[in-house]
Coordinates of C-alpha atoms and ligand atoms in Angstrom, one line a residue:
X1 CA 0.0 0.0 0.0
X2 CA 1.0 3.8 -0.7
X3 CA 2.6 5.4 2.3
X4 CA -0.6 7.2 2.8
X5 CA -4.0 6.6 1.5
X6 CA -7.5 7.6 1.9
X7 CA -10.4 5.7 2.2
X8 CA -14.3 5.8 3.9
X9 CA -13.9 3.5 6.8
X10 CA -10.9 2.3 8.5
X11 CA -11.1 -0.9 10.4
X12 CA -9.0 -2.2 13.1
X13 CA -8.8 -5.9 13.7
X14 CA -9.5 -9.3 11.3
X15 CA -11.9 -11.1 13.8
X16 CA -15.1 -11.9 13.3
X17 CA -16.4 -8.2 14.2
X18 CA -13.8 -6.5 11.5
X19 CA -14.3 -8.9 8.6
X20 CA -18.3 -9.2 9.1
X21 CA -18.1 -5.2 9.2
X22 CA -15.9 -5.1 5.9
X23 CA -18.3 -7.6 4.1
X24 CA -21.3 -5.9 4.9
X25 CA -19.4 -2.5 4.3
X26 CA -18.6 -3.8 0.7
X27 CA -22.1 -4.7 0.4
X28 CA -23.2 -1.1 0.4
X29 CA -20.6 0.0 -1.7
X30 CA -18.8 1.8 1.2
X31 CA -14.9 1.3 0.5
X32 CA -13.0 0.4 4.0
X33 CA -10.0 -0.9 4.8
X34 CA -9.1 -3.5 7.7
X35 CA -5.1 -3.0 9.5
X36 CA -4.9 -6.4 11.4
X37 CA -1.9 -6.9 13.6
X38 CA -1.6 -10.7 13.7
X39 CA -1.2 -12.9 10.5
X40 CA -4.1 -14.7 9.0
X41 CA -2.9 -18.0 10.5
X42 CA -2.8 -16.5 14.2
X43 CA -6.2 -15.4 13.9
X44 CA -7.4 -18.7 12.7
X45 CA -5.6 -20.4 15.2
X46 CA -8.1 -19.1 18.0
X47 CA -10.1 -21.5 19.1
X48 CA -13.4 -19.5 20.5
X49 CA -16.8 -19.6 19.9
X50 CA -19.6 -22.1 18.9
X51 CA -23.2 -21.2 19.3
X52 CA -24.5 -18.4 16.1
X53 CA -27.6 -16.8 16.9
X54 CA -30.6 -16.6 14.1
X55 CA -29.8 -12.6 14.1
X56 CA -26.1 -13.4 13.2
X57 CA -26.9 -16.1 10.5
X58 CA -28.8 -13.7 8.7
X59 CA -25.9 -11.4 9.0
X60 CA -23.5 -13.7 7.7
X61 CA -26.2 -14.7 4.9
X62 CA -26.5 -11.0 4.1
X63 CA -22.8 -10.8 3.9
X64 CA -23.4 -13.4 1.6
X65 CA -20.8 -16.1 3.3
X66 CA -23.0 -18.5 4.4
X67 CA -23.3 -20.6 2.2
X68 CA -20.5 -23.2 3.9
X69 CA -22.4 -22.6 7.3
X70 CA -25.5 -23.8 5.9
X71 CA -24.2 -26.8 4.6
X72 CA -22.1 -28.0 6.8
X73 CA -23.3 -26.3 10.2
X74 CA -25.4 -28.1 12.4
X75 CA -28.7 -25.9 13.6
X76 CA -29.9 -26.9 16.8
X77 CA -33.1 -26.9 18.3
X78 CA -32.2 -27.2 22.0
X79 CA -30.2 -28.0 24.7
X80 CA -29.9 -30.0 28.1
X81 CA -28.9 -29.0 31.6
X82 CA -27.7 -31.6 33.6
X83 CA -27.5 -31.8 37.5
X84 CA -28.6 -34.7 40.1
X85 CA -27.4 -36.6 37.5
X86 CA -30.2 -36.2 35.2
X87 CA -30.7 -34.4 32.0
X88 CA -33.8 -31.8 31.7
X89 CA -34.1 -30.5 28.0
X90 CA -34.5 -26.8 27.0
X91 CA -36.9 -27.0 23.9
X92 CA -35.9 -23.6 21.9
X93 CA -37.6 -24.3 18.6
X94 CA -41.2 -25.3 21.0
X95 CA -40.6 -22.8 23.0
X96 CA -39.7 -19.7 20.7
X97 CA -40.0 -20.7 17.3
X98 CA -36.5 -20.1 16.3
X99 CA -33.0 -22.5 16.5
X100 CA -29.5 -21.6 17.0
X101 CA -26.4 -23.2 14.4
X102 CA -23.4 -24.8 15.5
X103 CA -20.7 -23.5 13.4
X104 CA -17.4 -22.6 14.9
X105 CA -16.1 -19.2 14.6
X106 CA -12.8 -20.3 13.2
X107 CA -14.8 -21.6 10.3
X108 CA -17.2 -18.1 10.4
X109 CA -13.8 -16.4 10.2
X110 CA -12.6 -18.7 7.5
X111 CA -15.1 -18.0 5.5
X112 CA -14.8 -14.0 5.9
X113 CA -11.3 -14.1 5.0
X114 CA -12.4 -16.4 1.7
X115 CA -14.7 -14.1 0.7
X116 CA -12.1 -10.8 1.0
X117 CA -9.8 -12.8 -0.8
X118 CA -12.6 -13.4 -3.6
X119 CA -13.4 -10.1 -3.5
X120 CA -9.9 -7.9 -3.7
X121 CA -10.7 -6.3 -0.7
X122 CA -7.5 -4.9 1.2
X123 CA -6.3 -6.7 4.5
X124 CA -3.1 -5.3 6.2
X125 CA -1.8 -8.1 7.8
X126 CA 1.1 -8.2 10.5
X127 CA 0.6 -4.5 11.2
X128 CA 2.8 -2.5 13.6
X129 CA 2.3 -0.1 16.5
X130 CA -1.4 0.6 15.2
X131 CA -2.3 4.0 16.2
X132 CA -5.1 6.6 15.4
X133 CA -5.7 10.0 15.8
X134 CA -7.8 13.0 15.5
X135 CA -11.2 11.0 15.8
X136 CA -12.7 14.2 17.6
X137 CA -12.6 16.1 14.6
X138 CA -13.7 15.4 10.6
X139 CA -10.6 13.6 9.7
X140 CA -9.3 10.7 11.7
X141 CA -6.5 9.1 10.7
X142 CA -5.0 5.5 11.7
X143 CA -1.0 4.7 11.5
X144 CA 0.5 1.7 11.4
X145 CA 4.3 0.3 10.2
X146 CA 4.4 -2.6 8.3
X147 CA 8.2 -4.4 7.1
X148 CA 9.8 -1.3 8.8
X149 CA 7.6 1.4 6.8
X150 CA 5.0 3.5 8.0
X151 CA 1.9 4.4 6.6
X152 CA -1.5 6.4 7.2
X153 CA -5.2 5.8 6.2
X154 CA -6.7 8.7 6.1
X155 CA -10.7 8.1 6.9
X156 CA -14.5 9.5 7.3
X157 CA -14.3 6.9 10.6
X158 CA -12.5 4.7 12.0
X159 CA -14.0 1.4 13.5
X160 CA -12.3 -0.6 16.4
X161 CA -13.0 -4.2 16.5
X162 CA -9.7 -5.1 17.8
X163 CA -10.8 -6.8 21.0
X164 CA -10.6 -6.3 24.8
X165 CA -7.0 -5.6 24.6
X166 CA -7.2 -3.4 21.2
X167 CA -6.3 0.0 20.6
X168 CA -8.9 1.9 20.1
X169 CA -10.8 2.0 23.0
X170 CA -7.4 2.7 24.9
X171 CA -7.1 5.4 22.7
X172 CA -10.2 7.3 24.1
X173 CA -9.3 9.9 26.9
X174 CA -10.8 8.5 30.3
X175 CA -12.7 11.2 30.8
X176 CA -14.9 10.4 28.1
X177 CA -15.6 6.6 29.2
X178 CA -17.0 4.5 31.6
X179 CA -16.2 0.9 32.0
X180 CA -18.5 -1.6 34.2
X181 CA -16.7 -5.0 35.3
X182 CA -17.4 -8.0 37.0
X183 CA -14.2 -10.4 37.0
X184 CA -15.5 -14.7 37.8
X185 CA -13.1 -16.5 40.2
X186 CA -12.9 -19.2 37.5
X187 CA -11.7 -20.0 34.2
X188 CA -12.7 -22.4 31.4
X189 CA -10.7 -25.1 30.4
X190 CA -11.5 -26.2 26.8
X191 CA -10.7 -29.1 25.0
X192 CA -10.9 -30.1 21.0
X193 CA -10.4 -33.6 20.3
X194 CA -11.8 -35.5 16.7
X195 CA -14.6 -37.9 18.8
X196 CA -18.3 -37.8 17.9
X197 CA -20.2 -35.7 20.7
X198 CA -21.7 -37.8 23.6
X199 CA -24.9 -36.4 23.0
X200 CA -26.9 -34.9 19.8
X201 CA -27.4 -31.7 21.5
X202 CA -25.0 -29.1 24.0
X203 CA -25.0 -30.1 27.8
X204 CA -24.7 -27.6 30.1
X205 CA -23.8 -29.3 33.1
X206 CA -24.2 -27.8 37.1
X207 CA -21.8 -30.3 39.3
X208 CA -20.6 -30.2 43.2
X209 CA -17.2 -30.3 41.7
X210 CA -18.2 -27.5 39.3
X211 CA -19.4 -26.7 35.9
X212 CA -18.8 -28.4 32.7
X213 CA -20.4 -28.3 29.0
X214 CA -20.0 -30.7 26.3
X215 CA -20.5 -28.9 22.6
X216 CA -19.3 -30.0 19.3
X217 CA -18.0 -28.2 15.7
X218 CA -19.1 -30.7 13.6
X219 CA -20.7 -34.8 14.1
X220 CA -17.1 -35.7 14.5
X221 CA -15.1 -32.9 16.4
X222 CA -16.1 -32.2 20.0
X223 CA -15.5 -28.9 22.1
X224 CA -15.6 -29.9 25.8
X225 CA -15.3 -27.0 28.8
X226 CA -14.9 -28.1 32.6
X227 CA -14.3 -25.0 34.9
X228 CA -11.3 -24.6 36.5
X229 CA -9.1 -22.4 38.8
X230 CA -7.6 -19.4 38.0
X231 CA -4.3 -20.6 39.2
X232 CA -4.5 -23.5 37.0
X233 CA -1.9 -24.1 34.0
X234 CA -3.1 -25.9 31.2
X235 CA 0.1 -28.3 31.9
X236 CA -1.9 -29.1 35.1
X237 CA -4.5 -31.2 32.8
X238 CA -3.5 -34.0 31.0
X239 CA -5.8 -35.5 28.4
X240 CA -6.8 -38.2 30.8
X241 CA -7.2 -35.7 34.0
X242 CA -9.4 -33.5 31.2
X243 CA -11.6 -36.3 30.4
X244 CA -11.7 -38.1 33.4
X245 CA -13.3 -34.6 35.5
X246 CA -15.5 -34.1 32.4
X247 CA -17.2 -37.6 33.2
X248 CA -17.5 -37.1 37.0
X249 CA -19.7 -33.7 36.5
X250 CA -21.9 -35.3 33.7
X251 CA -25.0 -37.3 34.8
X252 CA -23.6 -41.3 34.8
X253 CA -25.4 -42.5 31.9
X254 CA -23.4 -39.2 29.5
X255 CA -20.0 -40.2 31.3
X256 CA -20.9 -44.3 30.3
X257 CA -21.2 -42.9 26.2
X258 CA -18.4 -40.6 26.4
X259 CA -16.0 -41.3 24.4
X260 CA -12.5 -39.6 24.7
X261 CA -9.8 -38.6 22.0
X262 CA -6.4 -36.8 22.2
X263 CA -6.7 -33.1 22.4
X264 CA -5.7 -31.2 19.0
X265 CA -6.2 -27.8 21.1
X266 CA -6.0 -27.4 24.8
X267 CA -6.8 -23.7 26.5
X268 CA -8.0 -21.6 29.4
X269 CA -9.6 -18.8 29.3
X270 CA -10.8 -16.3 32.1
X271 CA -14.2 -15.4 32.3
X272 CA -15.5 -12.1 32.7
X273 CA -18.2 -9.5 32.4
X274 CA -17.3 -6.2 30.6
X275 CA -19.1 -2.8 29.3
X276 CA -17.7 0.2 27.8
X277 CA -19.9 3.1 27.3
X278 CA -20.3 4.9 25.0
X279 CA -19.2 2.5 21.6
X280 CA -18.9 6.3 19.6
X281 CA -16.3 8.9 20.0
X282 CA -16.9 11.4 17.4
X283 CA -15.8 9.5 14.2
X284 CA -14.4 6.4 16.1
X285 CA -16.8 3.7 16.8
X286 CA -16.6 0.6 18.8
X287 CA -17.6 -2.4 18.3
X288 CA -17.8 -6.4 19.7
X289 CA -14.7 -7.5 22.1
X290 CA -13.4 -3.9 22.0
X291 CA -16.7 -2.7 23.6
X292 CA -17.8 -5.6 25.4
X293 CA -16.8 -9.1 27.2
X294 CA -19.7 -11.8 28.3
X295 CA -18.8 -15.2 30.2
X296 CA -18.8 -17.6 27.3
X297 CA -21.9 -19.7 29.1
X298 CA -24.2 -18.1 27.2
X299 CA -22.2 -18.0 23.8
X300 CA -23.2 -14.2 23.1
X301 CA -19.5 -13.1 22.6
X302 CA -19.4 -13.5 18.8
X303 CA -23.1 -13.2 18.4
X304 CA -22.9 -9.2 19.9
X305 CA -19.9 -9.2 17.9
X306 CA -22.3 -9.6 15.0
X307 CA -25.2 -7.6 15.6
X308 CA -22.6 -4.6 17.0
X309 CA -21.9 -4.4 13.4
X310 CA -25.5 -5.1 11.8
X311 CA -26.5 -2.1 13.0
X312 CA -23.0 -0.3 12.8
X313 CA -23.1 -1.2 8.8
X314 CA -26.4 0.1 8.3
X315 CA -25.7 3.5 10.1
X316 CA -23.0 3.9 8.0
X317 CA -24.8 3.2 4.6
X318 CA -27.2 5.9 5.7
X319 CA -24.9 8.4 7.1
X320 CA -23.4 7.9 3.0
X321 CA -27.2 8.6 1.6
X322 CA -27.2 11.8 3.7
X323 CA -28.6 10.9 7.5
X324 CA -26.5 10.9 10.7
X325 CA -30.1 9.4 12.5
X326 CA -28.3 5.2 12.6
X327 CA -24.9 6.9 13.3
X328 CA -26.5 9.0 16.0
X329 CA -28.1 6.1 18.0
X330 CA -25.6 3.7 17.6
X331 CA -24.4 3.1 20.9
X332 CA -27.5 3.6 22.4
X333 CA -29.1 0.9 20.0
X334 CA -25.7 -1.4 20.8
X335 CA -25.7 -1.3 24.3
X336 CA -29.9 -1.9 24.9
X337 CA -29.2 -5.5 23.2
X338 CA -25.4 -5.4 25.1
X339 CA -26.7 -5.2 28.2
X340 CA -29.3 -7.2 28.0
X341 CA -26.7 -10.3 26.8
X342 CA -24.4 -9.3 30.0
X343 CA -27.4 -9.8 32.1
X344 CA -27.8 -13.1 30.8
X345 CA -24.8 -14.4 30.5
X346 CA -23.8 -13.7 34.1
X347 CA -27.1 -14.9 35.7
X348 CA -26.5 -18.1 33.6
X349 CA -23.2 -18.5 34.3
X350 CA -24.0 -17.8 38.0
X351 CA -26.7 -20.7 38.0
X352 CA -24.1 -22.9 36.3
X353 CA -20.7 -22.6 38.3
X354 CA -19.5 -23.5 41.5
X355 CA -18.7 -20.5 43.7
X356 CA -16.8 -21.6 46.6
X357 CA -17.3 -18.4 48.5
X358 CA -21.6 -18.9 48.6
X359 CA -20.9 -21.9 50.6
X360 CA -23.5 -24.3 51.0
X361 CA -26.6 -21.5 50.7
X362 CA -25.2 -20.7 47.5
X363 CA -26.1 -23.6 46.3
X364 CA -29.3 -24.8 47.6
X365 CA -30.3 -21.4 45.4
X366 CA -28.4 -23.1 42.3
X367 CA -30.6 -26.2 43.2
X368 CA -33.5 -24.5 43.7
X369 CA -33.5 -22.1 40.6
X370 CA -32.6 -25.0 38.4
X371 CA -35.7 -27.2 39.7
X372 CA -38.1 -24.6 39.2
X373 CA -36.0 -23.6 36.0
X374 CA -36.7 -27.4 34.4
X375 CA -40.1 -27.4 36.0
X376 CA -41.8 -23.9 34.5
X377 CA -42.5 -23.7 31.4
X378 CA -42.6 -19.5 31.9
X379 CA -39.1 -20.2 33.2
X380 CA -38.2 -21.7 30.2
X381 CA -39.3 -19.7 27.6
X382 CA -37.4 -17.1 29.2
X383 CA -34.5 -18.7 29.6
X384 CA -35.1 -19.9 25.8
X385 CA -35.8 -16.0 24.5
X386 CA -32.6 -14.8 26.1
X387 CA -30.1 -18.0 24.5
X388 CA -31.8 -17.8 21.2
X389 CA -30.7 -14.4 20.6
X390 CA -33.0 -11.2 21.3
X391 CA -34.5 -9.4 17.9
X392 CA -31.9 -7.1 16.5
X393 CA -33.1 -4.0 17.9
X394 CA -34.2 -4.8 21.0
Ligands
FAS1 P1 -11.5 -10.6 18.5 O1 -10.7 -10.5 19.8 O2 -11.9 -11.9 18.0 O3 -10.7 -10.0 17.3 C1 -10.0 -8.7 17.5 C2 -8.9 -8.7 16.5 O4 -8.2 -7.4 16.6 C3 -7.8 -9.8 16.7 O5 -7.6 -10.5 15.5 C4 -6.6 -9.0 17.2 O6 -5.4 -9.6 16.7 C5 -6.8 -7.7 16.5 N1 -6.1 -6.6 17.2 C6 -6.0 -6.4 18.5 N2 -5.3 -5.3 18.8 C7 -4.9 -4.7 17.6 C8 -4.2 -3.6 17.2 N3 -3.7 -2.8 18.1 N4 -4.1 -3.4 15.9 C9 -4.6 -4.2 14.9 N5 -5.3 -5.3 15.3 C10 -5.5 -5.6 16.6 N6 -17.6 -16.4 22.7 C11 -18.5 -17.3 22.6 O7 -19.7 -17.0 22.2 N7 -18.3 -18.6 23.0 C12 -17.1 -19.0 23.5 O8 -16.9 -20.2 23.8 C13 -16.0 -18.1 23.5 N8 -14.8 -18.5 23.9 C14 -13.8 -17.5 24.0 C15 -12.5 -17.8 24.4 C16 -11.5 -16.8 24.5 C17 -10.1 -17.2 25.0 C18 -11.8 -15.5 24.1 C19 -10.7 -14.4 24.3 C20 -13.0 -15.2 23.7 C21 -14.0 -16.2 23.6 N9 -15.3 -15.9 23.2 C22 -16.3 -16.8 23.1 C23 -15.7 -14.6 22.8 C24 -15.2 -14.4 21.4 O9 -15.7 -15.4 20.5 C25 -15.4 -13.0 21.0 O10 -16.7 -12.6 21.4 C26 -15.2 -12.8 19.5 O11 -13.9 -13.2 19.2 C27 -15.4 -11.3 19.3 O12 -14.9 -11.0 18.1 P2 -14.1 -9.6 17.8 O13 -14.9 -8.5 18.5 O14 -13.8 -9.5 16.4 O15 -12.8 -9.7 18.7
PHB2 C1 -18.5 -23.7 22.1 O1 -18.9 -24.5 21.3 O2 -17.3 -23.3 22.1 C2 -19.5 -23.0 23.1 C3 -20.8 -23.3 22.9 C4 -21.7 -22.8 23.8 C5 -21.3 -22.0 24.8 C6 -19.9 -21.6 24.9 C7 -19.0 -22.2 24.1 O3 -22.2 -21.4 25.7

C-alpha cells in the first residue's frame, strides 16, 4: 500500500467483528480498509466460539458467506442441563419458534477471510504499532508500520474491532468513558479432540465439583469446557485428567457414552463480564470485544460481535445517503441488546458454576433455581428468548 491513502472507513482488527463489518461494508458500496496486527494463520488459530444466533446467521447470509455454514453447520433446536445426575431438556424451537447453528467461529472467520480474498478487498496483515488520531474532529486518521515502513489511512471513521486488549478504545481519553466489570473466580478449560459428541445436542452441566459443558464443531469434532481455577496451568491437565473430570460432573449415563480422543487444542480462558460506554467517539466507533466481554456460558461473545456491526453497517450506509439518525443512536441501539446479553450471560453462568465463597446456601439457590427452572414452562421460555438471541433491535 502507498505510504498514505485515503479511504471511507478504517477498520482495526481481522476477527469476526472486523471482517463481518468489511463484508457488509462492501455490500453497500462503502470502500473500508481492515489494519490487522496478527497474520491470517494466528487469527485462525483461535479456538473460540460455537453457538451463532438466528440474528447473526442472517448477517453472515447478508454478507453473503454462508453458504459453507449452511451446509455444513449443524442448527440446533435445543439444549440439556444436567444436575442430580439427570438431563432436563431446554426445547428452543417449541418454546420460541427459532433455533441456534453450530458452526465454529474459526470456520465463520474462515469464511470472511475467503470471501475478501474473492473479493480484492485490502487486509493489512502483520501490522505494527497501530495508532489513530484525531477521531474528535472530521478527519481521523489511523497509523501503522508494516516491514519497517510507515503508513497512514486517512478516513471519514475509523472502526475498532480489535478486541478487549485493542487499541482503540485505549485510545479514548478516560474522561470520556466509563467501563462496568465483573471479574468470575474461575476460568474455562477447553478441550478439542476429533470424537463424535456424547450427546446430539450441548450439555450444560451444574456439578458439586463445578461446571462443565460438552458442545461440538461438527458430528465428529467435540468442544468440551470443565471449569477450573484461576491458578490452574493448562500443563496441570493431562488428556486423561481433562476427560476423566468431564465424566464425574456429567450425569452417569453421559459419562458411560463418552467417548475420549487426544486433544488437538488445549486452553484456558478467564471469564468475565465487561461494558464500555459509550461505543462512539466522534468519528471512532466501537464495536464487539473492544466494547464488550460476556462469560462464554451463554455463547453471546461472537453473536454481539455480529449484531454490534449489523446495526453499525447500516448506520454507515445511511450516514453515505445523507442521514447521521443510525450513526447518532448507535451506541444507544448497541448497548440496549449489550446489556441485555451481559445480564444473561452472568445470571447463567452464575446458576451454572460452582462458587466456593456462597458456601452451601449458595447452592441450595443453584438447586433451587434450576428445579423450578426445568419445571416452568414461563421459566423456560425465558431462559429460551434470552439464549436464542434477542430481535436485533431490541
Ligand atoms: P476478537 O478479539 O476476536 O478480534 C480482535 C482482532 O483485533 C484480533 O484479530 C486481534 O489480533 C486484533 N487486534 C488487537 N489489537 C490490535 C491492534 N492494536 N491493531 C490491529 N489489530 C489488533 N464467545 C462465545 O460466544 N463462546 C465461546 O466459547 C467463547 N470463547 C472465548 C475464548 C477466549 C479465549 C476469548 C478471548 C473469547 C471467547 N469468546 C467466546 C468470545 C469471542 O468469541 C469473541 O466474542 C469474539 O472473538 C469477538 O470478536 P471480535 O470483536 O472480532 O474480537
Ligand atoms: C463452544 O462450542 O465453544 C461453546 C458453545 C456454547 C457456549 C460456549 C461455548 O455457551
Amino acid at each position: 500500500m502507498n505510504p498514505t491513502t485515503r479511504t471511507q472507513v478504517a477498520i482495526i482488527g481481522a476477527g469476526p467483528a472486523g471482517l463481518l463489518l468489511g463484508a457488509l461494508l462492501h455490500r453497500h458500496g462503502i470502500d473500508h480498509v481492515i489494519v490487522e496486527r496478527q497474520t491470517p494463520e494466528y487469527v485462525l488459530g483461535r479456538i473460540r466460539a460455537g453457538v451463532l444466533e438466528q440474528v447473526a446467521v442472517d448477517l453472515l447470509d447478508e454478507a453473503g458467506v454462508g453458504e459453507r455454514m449452511h451446509r455444513e453447520g449443524l442448527p440446533h433446536d435445543g439444549f440439556s442441563l444436567s444436575f442430580d445426575d439427570r438431563h432436563h431438556r431446554i426445547d428452543l424451537h417449541g418454546l420460541t419458534g427459532k433455533r441456534v447453528m453450530v458452526y465454529g467461529q474459526t470456520e465463520v472467520t474462515r469464511d470472511l477471510m475467503q470471501a475478501r480474498r474473492n473479493a480484492g478487498l485490502t487486509t493489512v496483515y502483520s501490522a505494527e504499532n497501530v495508532r489513530i488520531e484525531g477521531f474528535d474532529g472530521v478527519r481521523p486518521t489511523l497509523r501503522y508500520a508494516l516491514e519497517g515502513r510507515a503508513h497512514a489511512i486517512e478516513a471519514d471513521f475509523i472502526v475498532g474491532c480489535d478486541g478487549f486488549h485493542g487499541v482503540a478504545r485505549a485510545s479514548v481519553p478516560a474522561s470520556a468513558i466509563q467501563t462496568f466489570e465483573k471479574v468470575y473466580p474461575f476460568g474455562w478449560l477447553g478441550v478439542l479432540a476429533d470424537v463424535p459428541p456424547v450427546h446430539e445436542e450441548l450439555i450444560y452441566a451444574n456439578h458439586p465439583r463445578g461446571f462443565a459443558l460438552c458442545s461440538m464443531r461438527s458430528k465428529t469434532r467435540v468442544r468440551y469446557y470443565v471449569q477450573c481455577s484461576l491458578d490452574d496451568h493448562v500443563e496441570d491437565w493431562s488428556d486423561a485428567r481433562f476427560f476423566a473430570e468431564l465424566k464425574r460432573r456429567l450425569p452417569q449415563a453421559d459419562a458411560a457414552r463418552l467417548i475420549e480422543g487426544p486433544s488437538i487444542e488445549k486452553s484456558i480462558a478467564p471469564l468475565r463480564s465487561f461494558v464500555a460506554e459509550p461505543m462512539r467517539f466522534g468519528r471512532l466507533f466501537l464495536a464487539g470485544d473492544a466494547a464488550h466481554i460476556v462469560p462464554p456460558t451463554g455463547a453471546k461473545g461472537l453473536n454481539l460481535a455480529a449484531s454490534d456491526v449489523g446495526l453499525l453497517s447500516r448506520a454507515l450506509a445511511e450516514h453515505c445517503r445523507g442521514s447521521d439518525a443510525g450513526i447518532d443512536t448507535y451506541s444507544q441501539r448497541a448497548l440496549a441488546r449489550v446489556w441485555k446479553a451481559e445480564r444473561f450471560s452472568w445470571w447463567f453462568t452464575s446458576l451454572m458454576h460452582r462458587f466456593p465463597e456462597t458456601g452451601d446456601f449458595g447452592r441450595r439457590m443453584q438447586h433451587a433455581e434450576l428445579d423450578y427452572l426445568v419445571q416452568s414452562e414461563a421459566a423456560m421460555r425465558s431462559m429460551a428468548e434470552n439464549y436464542v438471541g434477542l430481535p436485533l433491535d431490541a
